[in-house]
Structure formats: structure tokens, C-alpha cells
mmCIF file of C-alpha atoms and ligand atoms in Angstrom:
data_model
loop_
_atom_site.group_PDB
_atom_site.id
_atom_site.type_symbol
_atom_site.label_atom_id
_atom_site.label_comp_id
_atom_site.label_asym_id
_atom_site.label_seq_id
_atom_site.Cartn_x
_atom_site.Cartn_y
_atom_site.Cartn_z
ATOM 1 C CA MET A 28 -15.102 -70.373 19.155
ATOM 2 C CA ASP A 29 -16.954 -73.579 19.801
ATOM 3 C CA SER A 30 -19.262 -71.951 22.393
ATOM 4 C CA LEU A 31 -19.830 -68.999 20.322
ATOM 5 C CA PHE A 32 -20.778 -71.012 17.414
ATOM 6 C CA ARG A 33 -23.127 -72.948 19.471
ATOM 7 C CA LYS A 34 -24.767 -69.902 20.607
ATOM 8 C CA ILE A 35 -25.099 -68.703 17.034
ATOM 9 C CA CYS A 36 -26.771 -72.040 16.005
ATOM 10 C CA GLU A 37 -29.246 -71.403 18.761
ATOM 11 C CA GLU A 38 -29.892 -67.709 17.878
ATOM 12 C CA PHE A 39 -30.445 -68.641 14.213
ATOM 13 C CA ALA A 40 -32.407 -71.752 15.058
ATOM 14 C CA LEU A 41 -30.263 -73.945 12.873
ATOM 15 C CA LYS A 42 -31.583 -77.447 12.917
ATOM 16 C CA GLY A 43 -28.988 -80.094 14.207
ATOM 17 C CA GLU A 44 -26.084 -80.489 16.590
ATOM 18 C CA TYR A 45 -23.098 -78.252 16.293
ATOM 19 C CA VAL A 46 -20.059 -80.364 15.396
ATOM 20 C CA GLY A 47 -17.137 -78.048 14.480
ATOM 21 C CA TYR A 48 -15.886 -75.333 12.362
ATOM 22 C CA GLU A 49 -13.211 -74.509 9.767
ATOM 23 C CA ILE A 50 -11.685 -71.066 8.900
ATOM 24 C CA ILE A 51 -11.948 -69.626 5.404
ATOM 25 C CA LYS A 52 -8.727 -67.650 4.863
ATOM 26 C CA SER A 53 -9.276 -66.059 1.396
ATOM 27 C CA GLY A 54 -11.180 -62.780 2.483
ATOM 28 C CA ASN A 55 -9.361 -59.510 3.217
ATOM 29 C CA ILE A 56 -12.243 -57.954 5.108
ATOM 30 C CA ASN A 57 -14.665 -60.025 6.944
ATOM 31 C CA ASP A 58 -13.765 -63.238 9.123
ATOM 32 C CA THR A 59 -15.390 -66.247 7.513
ATOM 33 C CA TYR A 60 -16.101 -69.798 8.952
ATOM 34 C CA VAL A 61 -17.855 -72.822 7.793
ATOM 35 C CA ILE A 62 -19.832 -74.701 10.545
ATOM 36 C CA ASP A 63 -20.980 -78.232 10.564
ATOM 37 C CA LEU A 64 -24.208 -79.480 12.130
ATOM 38 C CA LYS A 65 -25.371 -83.036 12.459
ATOM 39 C CA LYS A 66 -28.954 -83.489 11.812
ATOM 40 C CA GLU A 67 -31.138 -86.022 13.466
ATOM 41 C CA ASP A 68 -31.159 -88.368 10.445
ATOM 42 C CA GLY A 69 -27.356 -88.361 10.917
ATOM 43 C CA SER A 70 -26.654 -86.222 7.846
ATOM 44 C CA GLU A 71 -24.405 -83.292 8.157
ATOM 45 C CA LYS A 72 -25.193 -79.716 6.927
ATOM 46 C CA GLN A 73 -22.751 -76.799 6.569
ATOM 47 C CA TYR A 74 -23.383 -73.043 6.943
ATOM 48 C CA ILE A 75 -21.267 -70.001 6.430
ATOM 49 C CA VAL A 76 -20.878 -67.894 9.593
ATOM 50 C CA GLN A 77 -19.282 -64.656 9.090
ATOM 51 C CA ARG A 78 -18.073 -61.708 11.413
ATOM 52 C CA VAL A 79 -18.717 -58.493 9.443
ATOM 53 C CA ASN A 80 -15.959 -55.877 9.554
ATOM 54 C CA THR A 81 -17.927 -52.880 10.713
ATOM 55 C CA ARG A 82 -14.969 -50.576 10.173
ATOM 56 C CA VAL A 83 -15.498 -51.326 6.330
ATOM 57 C CA PHE A 84 -19.300 -51.790 6.393
ATOM 58 C CA LYS A 85 -20.464 -48.974 8.682
ATOM 59 C CA ASN A 86 -24.153 -49.909 8.399
ATOM 60 C CA PRO A 87 -23.967 -53.744 8.463
ATOM 61 C CA ASP A 88 -27.697 -54.009 8.298
ATOM 62 C CA GLN A 89 -27.712 -52.583 4.936
ATOM 63 C CA ILE A 90 -25.439 -55.248 3.440
ATOM 64 C CA VAL A 91 -27.857 -57.948 4.679
ATOM 65 C CA ARG A 92 -30.852 -56.078 3.314
ATOM 66 C CA ASN A 93 -29.145 -55.649 -0.163
ATOM 67 C CA ALA A 94 -28.196 -59.324 -0.238
ATOM 68 C CA GLU A 95 -31.851 -60.365 0.822
ATOM 69 C CA LEU A 96 -33.180 -58.239 -1.995
ATOM 70 C CA VAL A 97 -30.689 -59.594 -4.636
ATOM 71 C CA THR A 98 -31.048 -63.192 -3.628
ATOM 72 C CA SER A 99 -34.936 -63.088 -3.676
ATOM 73 C CA HIS A 100 -35.081 -61.351 -7.091
ATOM 74 C CA ILE A 101 -32.477 -64.000 -8.418
ATOM 75 C CA MET A 102 -34.493 -66.812 -6.901
ATOM 76 C CA ARG A 103 -37.901 -65.695 -8.321
ATOM 77 C CA LYS A 104 -36.228 -65.426 -11.833
ATOM 78 C CA LEU A 105 -34.740 -68.947 -11.475
ATOM 79 C CA LYS A 106 -38.170 -70.223 -10.540
ATOM 80 C CA GLU A 107 -39.784 -68.770 -13.393
ATOM 81 C CA GLN A 108 -37.122 -70.391 -15.534
ATOM 82 C CA ARG A 109 -37.800 -73.695 -13.714
ATOM 83 C CA ASP A 110 -34.082 -74.014 -13.177
ATOM 84 C CA PRO A 111 -33.531 -77.511 -11.726
ATOM 85 C CA GLU A 112 -30.522 -76.219 -9.744
ATOM 86 C CA LEU A 113 -32.184 -73.218 -8.263
ATOM 87 C CA LYS A 114 -31.356 -74.154 -4.631
ATOM 88 C CA ARG A 115 -27.675 -74.351 -5.445
ATOM 89 C CA LYS A 116 -27.521 -71.127 -7.552
ATOM 90 C CA VAL A 117 -28.526 -68.815 -4.907
ATOM 91 C CA VAL A 118 -27.554 -68.505 -1.278
ATOM 92 C CA HIS A 119 -30.024 -68.210 1.611
ATOM 93 C CA ILE A 120 -29.472 -65.319 4.164
ATOM 94 C CA TYR A 121 -30.634 -66.281 7.565
ATOM 95 C CA ARG A 122 -32.231 -64.097 10.252
ATOM 96 C CA THR A 123 -32.285 -64.641 14.129
ATOM 97 C CA VAL A 124 -35.297 -66.022 15.843
ATOM 98 C CA ARG A 125 -35.999 -62.368 16.747
ATOM 99 C CA GLY A 126 -35.801 -61.459 13.103
ATOM 100 C CA ASP A 127 -32.467 -59.622 13.289
ATOM 101 C CA SER A 128 -29.802 -59.631 10.593
ATOM 102 C CA PHE A 129 -27.180 -60.324 13.144
ATOM 103 C CA TYR A 130 -26.225 -62.091 16.409
ATOM 104 C CA ILE A 131 -24.460 -59.353 18.312
ATOM 105 C CA GLY A 132 -21.576 -60.980 20.334
ATOM 106 C CA GLU A 133 -18.727 -59.572 22.422
ATOM 107 C CA ASN A 134 -17.197 -56.249 21.419
ATOM 108 C CA ASP A 135 -20.368 -55.510 19.504
ATOM 109 C CA ASP A 136 -19.428 -57.922 16.858
ATOM 110 C CA ARG A 137 -21.811 -58.722 14.230
ATOM 111 C CA TRP A 138 -22.292 -62.442 13.170
ATOM 112 C CA ARG A 139 -24.383 -63.500 10.379
ATOM 113 C CA VAL A 140 -25.354 -66.766 8.828
ATOM 114 C CA ILE A 141 -25.587 -67.657 5.063
ATOM 115 C CA SER A 142 -26.344 -71.138 3.502
ATOM 116 C CA TYR A 143 -23.604 -73.157 2.179
ATOM 117 C CA VAL A 144 -24.042 -74.437 -1.377
ATOM 118 C CA PHE A 145 -24.350 -78.123 -1.259
ATOM 119 C CA ASN A 146 -21.434 -80.104 -2.913
ATOM 120 C CA SER A 147 -19.720 -76.958 -4.144
ATOM 121 C CA SER A 148 -16.219 -75.689 -4.054
ATOM 122 C CA ASN A 149 -14.663 -72.307 -4.830
ATOM 123 C CA PHE A 150 -11.456 -73.247 -6.633
ATOM 124 C CA GLU A 151 -8.536 -71.211 -5.717
ATOM 125 C CA GLN A 152 -6.588 -72.602 -8.607
ATOM 126 C CA THR A 153 -7.856 -71.130 -11.752
ATOM 127 C CA THR A 154 -7.811 -73.128 -15.034
ATOM 128 C CA THR A 155 -9.366 -71.768 -18.140
ATOM 129 C CA LYS A 156 -12.231 -74.055 -17.599
ATOM 130 C CA ILE A 157 -12.926 -72.473 -14.327
ATOM 131 C CA LEU A 158 -12.528 -68.993 -15.619
ATOM 132 C CA ALA A 159 -15.045 -69.619 -18.356
ATOM 133 C CA SER A 160 -17.351 -70.932 -15.501
ATOM 134 C CA ALA A 161 -16.541 -67.852 -13.423
ATOM 135 C CA GLY A 162 -17.334 -65.611 -16.432
ATOM 136 C CA GLU A 163 -20.620 -67.386 -17.021
ATOM 137 C CA ALA A 164 -21.563 -66.921 -13.341
ATOM 138 C CA PHE A 165 -20.808 -63.239 -13.024
ATOM 139 C CA GLY A 166 -22.363 -62.491 -16.448
ATOM 140 C CA SER A 167 -25.494 -64.423 -15.691
ATOM 141 C CA PHE A 168 -25.542 -62.564 -12.236
ATOM 142 C CA GLN A 169 -25.700 -59.271 -14.100
ATOM 143 C CA ARG A 170 -28.207 -60.513 -16.455
ATOM 144 C CA LEU A 171 -30.609 -61.938 -13.732
ATOM 145 C CA LEU A 172 -30.309 -58.432 -12.084
ATOM 146 C CA SER A 173 -30.757 -56.382 -15.239
ATOM 147 C CA ASP A 174 -34.404 -55.722 -14.313
ATOM 148 C CA PHE A 175 -33.831 -55.171 -10.625
ATOM 149 C CA PRO A 176 -34.773 -51.737 -9.460
ATOM 150 C CA ALA A 177 -31.374 -50.360 -8.502
ATOM 151 C CA GLU A 178 -32.622 -47.573 -6.535
ATOM 152 C CA GLN A 179 -33.686 -50.060 -3.831
ATOM 153 C CA LEU A 180 -30.063 -50.850 -2.994
ATOM 154 C CA TYR A 181 -28.128 -49.026 -0.289
ATOM 155 C CA ILE A 182 -24.813 -47.787 -1.249
ATOM 156 C CA THR A 183 -22.932 -49.811 1.164
ATOM 157 C CA ILE A 184 -19.538 -48.134 0.443
ATOM 158 C CA PRO A 185 -19.874 -44.902 -1.209
ATOM 159 C CA ASP A 186 -17.472 -44.422 -4.243
ATOM 160 C CA PHE A 187 -16.540 -48.007 -4.071
ATOM 161 C CA HIS A 188 -15.360 -48.137 -7.730
ATOM 162 C CA ASN A 189 -14.770 -44.413 -8.330
ATOM 163 C CA THR A 190 -11.270 -44.920 -9.651
ATOM 164 C CA GLU A 191 -10.585 -41.226 -9.658
ATOM 165 C CA LYS A 192 -11.532 -40.732 -5.981
ATOM 166 C CA ARG A 193 -9.262 -43.812 -5.236
ATOM 167 C CA PHE A 194 -6.467 -41.987 -6.880
ATOM 168 C CA ALA A 195 -7.220 -38.687 -5.143
ATOM 169 C CA ASP A 196 -7.312 -40.369 -1.720
ATOM 170 C CA LEU A 197 -3.981 -41.920 -2.475
ATOM 171 C CA TYR A 198 -2.534 -38.461 -3.309
ATOM 172 C CA GLU A 199 -3.975 -37.084 -0.072
ATOM 173 C CA VAL A 200 -2.467 -39.898 2.120
ATOM 174 C CA ALA A 201 0.891 -39.490 0.308
ATOM 175 C CA GLU A 202 0.832 -35.677 0.933
ATOM 176 C CA LYS A 203 0.261 -36.379 4.772
ATOM 177 C CA ASP A 204 2.538 -39.334 4.793
ATOM 178 C CA ALA A 205 1.781 -39.936 8.510
ATOM 179 C CA PHE A 206 3.875 -43.059 8.606
ATOM 180 C CA ASP A 207 6.807 -41.874 6.792
ATOM 181 C CA ARG A 208 6.529 -44.483 4.081
ATOM 182 C CA LYS A 209 6.172 -42.336 1.022
ATOM 183 C CA LYS A 210 9.883 -42.374 0.369
ATOM 184 C CA GLU A 211 9.412 -46.224 -0.361
ATOM 185 C CA VAL A 212 6.689 -45.730 -3.003
ATOM 186 C CA LEU A 213 7.852 -42.921 -5.101
ATOM 187 C CA ASP A 214 8.129 -45.047 -8.389
ATOM 188 C CA GLU A 215 4.717 -46.480 -7.711
ATOM 189 C CA LEU A 216 3.216 -43.027 -7.273
ATOM 190 C CA GLU A 217 4.805 -41.727 -10.444
ATOM 191 C CA PHE A 218 3.425 -44.789 -12.382
ATOM 192 C CA LEU A 219 0.014 -44.142 -11.065
ATOM 193 C CA ARG A 220 0.081 -40.556 -11.790
ATOM 194 C CA GLY A 221 0.973 -41.365 -15.410
ATOM 195 C CA SER A 222 -2.042 -43.538 -15.694
ATOM 196 C CA GLU A 223 -4.685 -41.020 -14.722
ATOM 197 C CA GLU A 224 -6.284 -41.219 -18.196
ATOM 198 C CA TYR A 225 -7.654 -44.639 -17.314
ATOM 199 C CA ALA A 226 -8.968 -43.569 -14.040
ATOM 200 C CA SER A 227 -11.310 -40.960 -15.497
ATOM 201 C CA ARG A 228 -12.339 -43.148 -18.568
ATOM 202 C CA PHE A 229 -15.670 -44.678 -17.268
ATOM 203 C CA ARG A 230 -16.863 -41.295 -15.679
ATOM 204 C CA LYS A 231 -16.323 -39.513 -18.968
ATOM 205 C CA LEU A 232 -18.172 -42.237 -21.001
ATOM 206 C CA HIS A 233 -20.955 -42.190 -18.409
ATOM 207 C CA GLU A 234 -21.312 -38.361 -18.662
ATOM 208 C CA ARG A 235 -21.649 -38.874 -22.469
ATOM 209 C CA ASN A 236 -24.508 -41.249 -21.805
ATOM 210 C CA LEU A 237 -22.351 -44.087 -23.383
ATOM 211 C CA MET A 238 -21.909 -46.135 -20.210
ATOM 212 C CA PRO A 239 -25.116 -46.949 -18.107
ATOM 213 C CA TYR A 240 -25.155 -47.884 -14.453
ATOM 214 C CA ARG A 241 -26.159 -51.527 -13.942
ATOM 215 C CA VAL A 242 -26.614 -53.702 -10.895
ATOM 216 C CA THR A 243 -23.082 -54.999 -10.450
ATOM 217 C CA HIS A 244 -21.455 -57.461 -7.786
ATOM 218 C CA ASN A 245 -18.256 -55.174 -7.623
ATOM 219 C CA ASP A 246 -16.083 -57.933 -5.935
ATOM 220 C CA THR A 247 -15.687 -60.602 -8.652
ATOM 221 C CA LYS A 248 -12.744 -62.547 -7.262
ATOM 222 C CA CYS A 249 -13.067 -66.044 -8.647
ATOM 223 C CA ASN A 250 -13.356 -67.346 -5.116
ATOM 224 C CA ASN A 251 -16.627 -65.535 -4.821
ATOM 225 C CA VAL A 252 -18.269 -68.173 -7.062
ATOM 226 C CA MET A 253 -19.265 -71.490 -5.803
ATOM 227 C CA PHE A 254 -18.730 -74.284 -8.550
ATOM 228 C CA ASP A 255 -20.018 -77.812 -8.601
ATOM 229 C CA LYS A 256 -17.314 -79.907 -6.858
ATOM 230 C CA GLU A 257 -17.332 -82.592 -9.565
ATOM 231 C CA THR A 258 -18.101 -80.862 -12.765
ATOM 232 C CA GLY A 259 -16.620 -77.322 -12.172
ATOM 233 C CA ALA A 260 -20.037 -76.031 -13.428
ATOM 234 C CA PRO A 261 -20.958 -72.503 -11.985
ATOM 235 C CA LEU A 262 -23.422 -72.460 -9.161
ATOM 236 C CA ALA A 263 -24.129 -69.441 -6.873
ATOM 237 C CA VAL A 264 -22.282 -66.091 -6.829
ATOM 238 C CA ILE A 265 -21.552 -65.272 -3.101
ATOM 239 C CA ASP A 266 -20.256 -62.285 -1.203
ATOM 240 C CA LEU A 267 -22.977 -59.826 -2.073
ATOM 241 C CA ASP A 268 -21.717 -57.075 0.257
ATOM 242 C CA THR A 269 -20.740 -54.648 -2.461
ATOM 243 C CA VAL A 270 -23.778 -55.286 -4.943
ATOM 244 C CA MET A 271 -24.433 -51.758 -5.924
ATOM 245 C CA PRO A 272 -24.973 -49.816 -9.063
ATOM 246 C CA GLY A 273 -21.867 -50.063 -11.191
ATOM 247 C CA PHE A 274 -20.517 -50.384 -14.638
ATOM 248 C CA VAL A 275 -20.190 -53.849 -16.443
ATOM 249 C CA GLY A 276 -16.370 -53.283 -16.628
ATOM 250 C CA HIS A 277 -16.119 -53.136 -12.825
ATOM 251 C CA ASP A 278 -17.060 -56.808 -12.682
ATOM 252 C CA PHE A 279 -15.279 -57.853 -15.737
ATOM 253 C CA GLY A 280 -12.057 -56.075 -15.034
ATOM 254 C CA ASP A 281 -11.911 -57.050 -11.351
ATOM 255 C CA ALA A 282 -12.421 -60.717 -12.080
ATOM 256 C CA VAL A 283 -9.702 -60.764 -14.849
ATOM 257 C CA ARG A 284 -7.150 -58.792 -12.814
ATOM 258 C CA PHE A 285 -7.448 -61.317 -10.064
ATOM 259 C CA ALA A 286 -8.060 -64.654 -11.922
ATOM 260 C CA ALA A 287 -5.964 -64.219 -15.001
ATOM 261 C CA ASN A 288 -2.833 -63.017 -13.181
ATOM 262 C CA THR A 289 -0.153 -65.671 -13.675
ATOM 263 C CA ALA A 290 0.814 -65.092 -10.010
ATOM 264 C CA ASP A 291 -1.015 -64.419 -6.734
ATOM 265 C CA GLU A 292 -2.478 -60.945 -5.995
ATOM 266 C CA ASP A 293 0.300 -60.301 -3.419
ATOM 267 C CA GLU A 294 3.229 -62.120 -5.254
ATOM 268 C CA GLU A 295 6.497 -60.489 -4.242
ATOM 269 C CA ASP A 296 8.557 -61.859 -7.286
ATOM 270 C CA LEU A 297 7.330 -59.386 -9.887
ATOM 271 C CA SER A 298 8.960 -61.517 -12.618
ATOM 272 C CA LYS A 299 6.090 -64.125 -12.086
ATOM 273 C CA VAL A 300 3.447 -61.409 -12.705
ATOM 274 C CA SER A 301 1.587 -61.159 -16.000
ATOM 275 C CA LEU A 302 -1.735 -61.485 -17.672
ATOM 276 C CA ASP A 303 -2.567 -64.785 -19.105
ATOM 277 C CA LEU A 304 -4.347 -63.989 -22.324
ATOM 278 C CA ASP A 305 -5.885 -67.429 -22.502
ATOM 279 C CA LYS A 306 -7.432 -67.083 -19.151
ATOM 280 C CA TYR A 307 -8.682 -63.581 -19.923
ATOM 281 C CA GLU A 308 -10.272 -64.940 -23.214
ATOM 282 C CA ALA A 309 -11.789 -67.829 -21.367
ATOM 283 C CA PHE A 310 -13.477 -65.515 -18.862
ATOM 284 C CA ALA A 311 -14.686 -63.312 -21.818
ATOM 285 C CA HIS A 312 -16.169 -66.560 -23.380
ATOM 286 C CA GLY A 313 -18.108 -67.303 -20.330
ATOM 287 C CA PHE A 314 -19.107 -63.660 -19.601
ATOM 288 C CA ILE A 315 -20.051 -62.120 -22.885
ATOM 289 C CA PRO A 316 -22.825 -64.488 -24.012
ATOM 290 C CA GLN A 317 -24.581 -64.028 -20.731
ATOM 291 C CA VAL A 318 -24.764 -60.130 -21.102
ATOM 292 C CA SER A 319 -24.989 -59.971 -24.916
ATOM 293 C CA ASP A 320 -28.679 -58.996 -24.882
ATOM 294 C CA MET A 321 -28.023 -55.875 -22.681
ATOM 295 C CA ILE A 322 -24.461 -54.907 -23.319
ATOM 296 C CA THR A 323 -23.747 -51.910 -25.667
ATOM 297 C CA ARG A 324 -21.004 -51.494 -28.223
ATOM 298 C CA THR A 325 -19.179 -49.036 -25.967
ATOM 299 C CA GLU A 326 -19.386 -51.272 -22.936
ATOM 300 C CA LEU A 327 -18.016 -54.302 -25.016
ATOM 301 C CA ASP A 328 -15.302 -52.179 -26.496
ATOM 302 C CA ASN A 329 -14.091 -51.151 -22.990
ATOM 303 C CA LEU A 330 -13.856 -54.486 -21.464
ATOM 304 C CA PRO A 331 -10.218 -54.872 -22.134
ATOM 305 C CA ASP A 332 -9.460 -51.428 -20.733
ATOM 306 C CA SER A 333 -11.526 -52.334 -17.839
ATOM 307 C CA VAL A 334 -8.923 -54.822 -16.807
ATOM 308 C CA MET A 335 -6.339 -52.171 -16.955
ATOM 309 C CA ILE A 336 -8.770 -49.764 -14.774
ATOM 310 C CA LEU A 337 -9.456 -52.209 -12.158
ATOM 311 C CA THR A 338 -5.771 -53.166 -11.839
ATOM 312 C CA LEU A 339 -4.872 -49.596 -11.273
ATOM 313 C CA GLU A 340 -7.635 -48.956 -8.926
ATOM 314 C CA LEU A 341 -6.587 -51.857 -6.694
ATOM 315 C CA ALA A 342 -2.970 -50.726 -6.881
ATOM 316 C CA ALA A 343 -4.081 -47.333 -5.615
ATOM 317 C CA ARG A 344 -6.206 -48.827 -2.900
ATOM 318 C CA PHE A 345 -3.403 -51.229 -1.521
ATOM 319 C CA LEU A 346 -0.948 -48.280 -1.654
ATOM 320 C CA THR A 347 -3.312 -45.950 0.164
ATOM 321 C CA ASP A 348 -3.835 -48.509 2.900
ATOM 322 C CA TYR A 349 0.124 -48.991 3.160
ATOM 323 C CA LEU A 350 0.646 -45.193 3.482
ATOM 324 C CA ASN A 351 -2.175 -45.087 5.868
ATOM 325 C CA GLY A 352 -0.668 -47.653 8.315
ATOM 326 C CA ASP A 353 -2.649 -50.693 6.973
ATOM 327 C CA VAL A 354 -6.032 -50.057 8.550
ATOM 328 C CA TYR A 355 -8.393 -51.512 5.829
ATOM 329 C CA PHE A 356 -7.046 -54.702 4.161
ATOM 330 C CA LYS A 357 -6.040 -57.609 6.575
ATOM 331 C CA CYS A 358 -2.299 -57.971 6.476
ATOM 332 C CA LYS A 359 -0.645 -61.340 6.890
ATOM 333 C CA LYS A 360 2.966 -60.003 6.907
ATOM 334 C CA PRO A 361 4.898 -56.707 7.133
ATOM 335 C CA LYS A 362 4.537 -54.589 3.955
ATOM 336 C CA HIS A 363 1.856 -56.826 2.671
ATOM 337 C CA ASN A 364 -0.133 -53.909 1.097
ATOM 338 C CA LEU A 365 3.090 -52.656 -0.418
ATOM 339 C CA TYR A 366 3.597 -56.075 -2.053
ATOM 340 C CA ARG A 367 -0.062 -56.189 -3.151
ATOM 341 C CA ALA A 368 0.373 -52.683 -4.802
ATOM 342 C CA ARG A 369 3.544 -53.432 -6.519
ATOM 343 C CA CYS A 370 2.014 -56.657 -7.798
ATOM 344 C CA GLN A 371 -0.820 -54.849 -9.259
ATOM 345 C CA ILE A 372 1.387 -52.246 -10.738
ATOM 346 C CA ALA A 373 3.473 -54.950 -12.529
ATOM 347 C CA LEU A 374 0.157 -56.513 -13.700
ATOM 348 C CA ALA A 375 -0.928 -53.102 -15.060
ATOM 349 C CA ARG A 376 2.263 -52.627 -16.925
ATOM 350 C CA ASP A 377 1.790 -56.065 -18.652
ATOM 351 C CA VAL A 378 -1.850 -55.535 -19.282
ATOM 352 C CA GLU A 379 -1.142 -52.083 -20.976
ATOM 353 C CA LYS A 380 1.345 -53.869 -23.361
ATOM 354 C CA LYS A 381 -1.261 -56.616 -24.177
ATOM 355 C CA LEU A 382 -4.243 -54.260 -24.667
ATOM 356 C CA PRO A 383 -4.054 -54.587 -28.465
ATOM 357 C CA GLU A 384 -4.121 -58.361 -28.298
ATOM 358 C CA MET A 385 -6.682 -58.238 -25.714
ATOM 359 C CA ARG A 386 -8.997 -56.269 -27.995
ATOM 360 C CA ALA A 387 -8.343 -58.483 -30.967
ATOM 361 C CA ARG A 388 -9.353 -61.459 -29.002
ATOM 362 C CA LEU A 389 -12.775 -59.928 -28.375
ATOM 363 C CA GLU A 390 -13.371 -59.264 -31.996
ATOM 364 C CA LYS A 391 -15.113 -62.678 -32.389
ATOM 365 C CA PHE A 392 -17.827 -61.579 -30.018
ATOM 366 C CA VAL A 393 -18.804 -58.489 -32.193
ATOM 367 C CA ILE A 394 -21.561 -60.532 -33.875
ATOM 368 C CA VAL A 395 -23.421 -61.282 -30.800
ATOM 369 C CA VAL A 396 -23.598 -57.733 -29.652
ATOM 370 C CA LYS A 397 -26.172 -55.251 -30.663
HETATM 371 C C1 LIG B 19 -11.534 -57.391 -0.553
HETATM 372 O O1 LIG B 19 -12.383 -59.478 1.232
HETATM 373 P P1 LIG B 19 -12.382 -59.698 -0.184
HETATM 374 O O2 LIG B 19 -11.391 -60.459 -0.716
HETATM 375 O O3 LIG B 19 -13.795 -60.258 -0.532
HETATM 376 C C2 LIG B 19 -12.000 -55.945 -1.097
HETATM 377 C C3 LIG B 19 -12.164 -55.944 -2.665
HETATM 378 C C4 LIG B 19 -10.804 -56.218 -3.056
HETATM 379 C C5 LIG B 19 -10.145 -57.484 -2.541
HETATM 380 C C6 LIG B 19 -8.791 -57.556 -2.923
HETATM 381 C C7 LIG B 19 -15.309 -54.599 0.687
HETATM 382 O O4 LIG B 19 -12.407 -58.303 -0.767
HETATM 383 O O5 LIG B 19 -12.649 -54.754 -3.100
HETATM 384 O O6 LIG B 19 -10.855 -56.313 -4.520
HETATM 385 O O7 LIG B 19 -10.129 -57.399 -1.120
HETATM 386 N N1 LIG B 19 -13.394 -55.808 -0.543
HETATM 387 C C8 LIG B 19 -13.887 -54.584 -0.047
HETATM 388 O O8 LIG B 19 -8.155 -58.801 -2.488
HETATM 389 O O9 LIG B 19 -13.139 -53.612 0.181
HETATM 390 MG MG1 LIG B 20 -15.633 -59.473 -0.399
#
């Protein structure tokens, strides 16, 4: 790896001497590393180096283009607002000395370089305080992009949050059952079939002009926010590969299903899985004030349900990948996708029970919304 990273430093003309690297294990798609460089004055500087998964991102140049457009828009807005922290609130996407988005390595691998937010951390352990900060970060991300011309963005993964299509894909692979795994997941399939009403909810609201497309992040796991190491204050939103037109609830729901789960996303002991209502509320508390100038009544009313919808969507995606022979998400153990799917279903069951309480906890935000 060291010689590859040295080569990458050269290709991207990064200043300083390469010292070493660390692997970031949290992603399920791309391979991510932090590299250390020592500058002439003796100080160290870090960069994110990533090998993009080109099976998932079939046009890798497009994800870089989207990220450049979005980060320069945010940078412009923060400058206008004279934000003192602007350098830590948006990442920089580097290009090679030739102006390419990637260094193309062995096996046609695509390597890119992104700035590392100074003195930041992406906390894996989520407290209510961190959730409020994450909510603020993703809410302000949507707000800063509310005047961004969405038609300029490439659709990097078509139908990414098309929950109905995710369900249809699942039924199709279950029908084929190429790996003879369907017999293990009959209960899960039945549960999802019984939840189809949620899957079509956003489309129907959109068709009635009640749910507009906005520019959304679409992958709002808490570890996609960099926080100040000392204060926990939100800084930059990272992992911009899936920034595309979407619904407010896609970001809200995905963030809550991940970070307000009392267990990990792939917990095998389902008795540990449930929705932490205080964490849910903390996220809403950070998120809603940021978007209150743009969000509509219908969008707000659907935030609790968005948690259910996104949890079901992920259950369908993990289960699809299991039935498909595990070709999409990285698996760290046998049946990993099955455990992930079961965990999401357990969470969905709990969320459904808690929906009335989740709605009640949003009542207090009514006043700030048009
Ligand atoms: C993938 O790689 P990561 O963790 O950023 C996936 C998300 C899922 C997530 C589930 C492009 O994200 O949609 O919610 O795994 N990203 C893509 O952990 O499919
Ligand atoms: Mg991602």
C-alpha cells in the first residue's frame, strides 16, 4: 500500500512527505484510508484516499463532478455568510496534476483524494448530543443546497431511494432464488409484503404535488458527518457520492434508522434492537430548525413515517443482496446481509409500534413550520 499511496501523493501533487496510512472500516461500498503527510515545517497533514467501487458507481467521474458542484456551492454560501469555520465545514475534492478526477491504478482501480477536516472526528458511538449535531449538519446541508439547481447533478445511482423498486427487485431475486436461500427468508419476505403501503407513500404524495424533490444527501449515516473533536459541534458532511434529487424524509429517515437504533445495523441478537425515542427526538431537534424555512406541512408530518420507510428499504436491499449471492454490500462474515436485513426488520417492527409517540414528539415543532 505504501508505494501506491506515495504514487498517489505524487499524482495529486500533495505537499509534504508521505508518512503512513490508516484504514477506515466503516463504509460498505468504497475502500477508505487516511494518509499522513509531513510538511516541511514539521507539521502533519492528513488526507482521505478512497478507492471507488465501480461496480456500484458505474460512472465514477460523475460522483466527483457532483461532489465538486455541491461543495463549491456550499463554500460560496458559507463565504457569503462569513462563516469563520468555513474551511472545516466543507471538504475539498482534489484533482490530479493532469486535471483528472482519479488516479487509475492496477486493475483499473479508481483512486481519489479528499481533504481531511482538521481536528475532527466522526463519532461511531452516538449520544443524544451527537445526534442533535448530526441533525443540524444534515439539515443545514439541505438548507445550503435549497437553491442549488438540481438538474445539474448526475443521477449517480438511478432509483436509489425508490423504495417500491427496491421491493420489486427483492421479489424478482426471490423468484429466481439463484442461491437457494429463499427458504431461509420466508418470514422476512412476508413481513415486507405486508408493509408495501409504506413503500409507495412518498411516490403517491409526490404525484399529488405534496412532496417536492429537493437536493438531498441520501446516505445520512451518522459517520458521514465530521464533528469537532473537542466540542462535538457539527462541521462537514462527507460522502457526497449519492447527493441527488430526493425527498426530505430520505435524509431524515435514513439518519434515524441508523443512529437511533439501540443496536448496530447488523446486530444478530434482535432483542437488543429498538428505536431510541430520545435519540430520534434529538436528531429532529437538530434537523428541523435548519429546514423550517423550506419544509412543508406534509413533509414534516411524514418525518416519523420516513424512519419506517427507510428502515424497510434497507431491509429490502440487504435481503436482495443476500438472495443475490452478496455482490453489493461488503460482507465481513457469512450471512452478514441476512443479519443486517433481520436487524432492519426488527427495527421496523419497533418503529411501527412507536409511530404515534414519534408523531407526538414532533408536535412541538409545529409552530416553526409554515
Ligand atoms: C452503504 O458505504 P456506506 O456505509 O457509506 C450504502 C447506503 C446504505 C449503507 C448501509 C452507495 O453506505 O445506501 O444505507 O451502506 N451506500 C450505497 O450501511 O449503496
Ligand atoms: Mg456512502
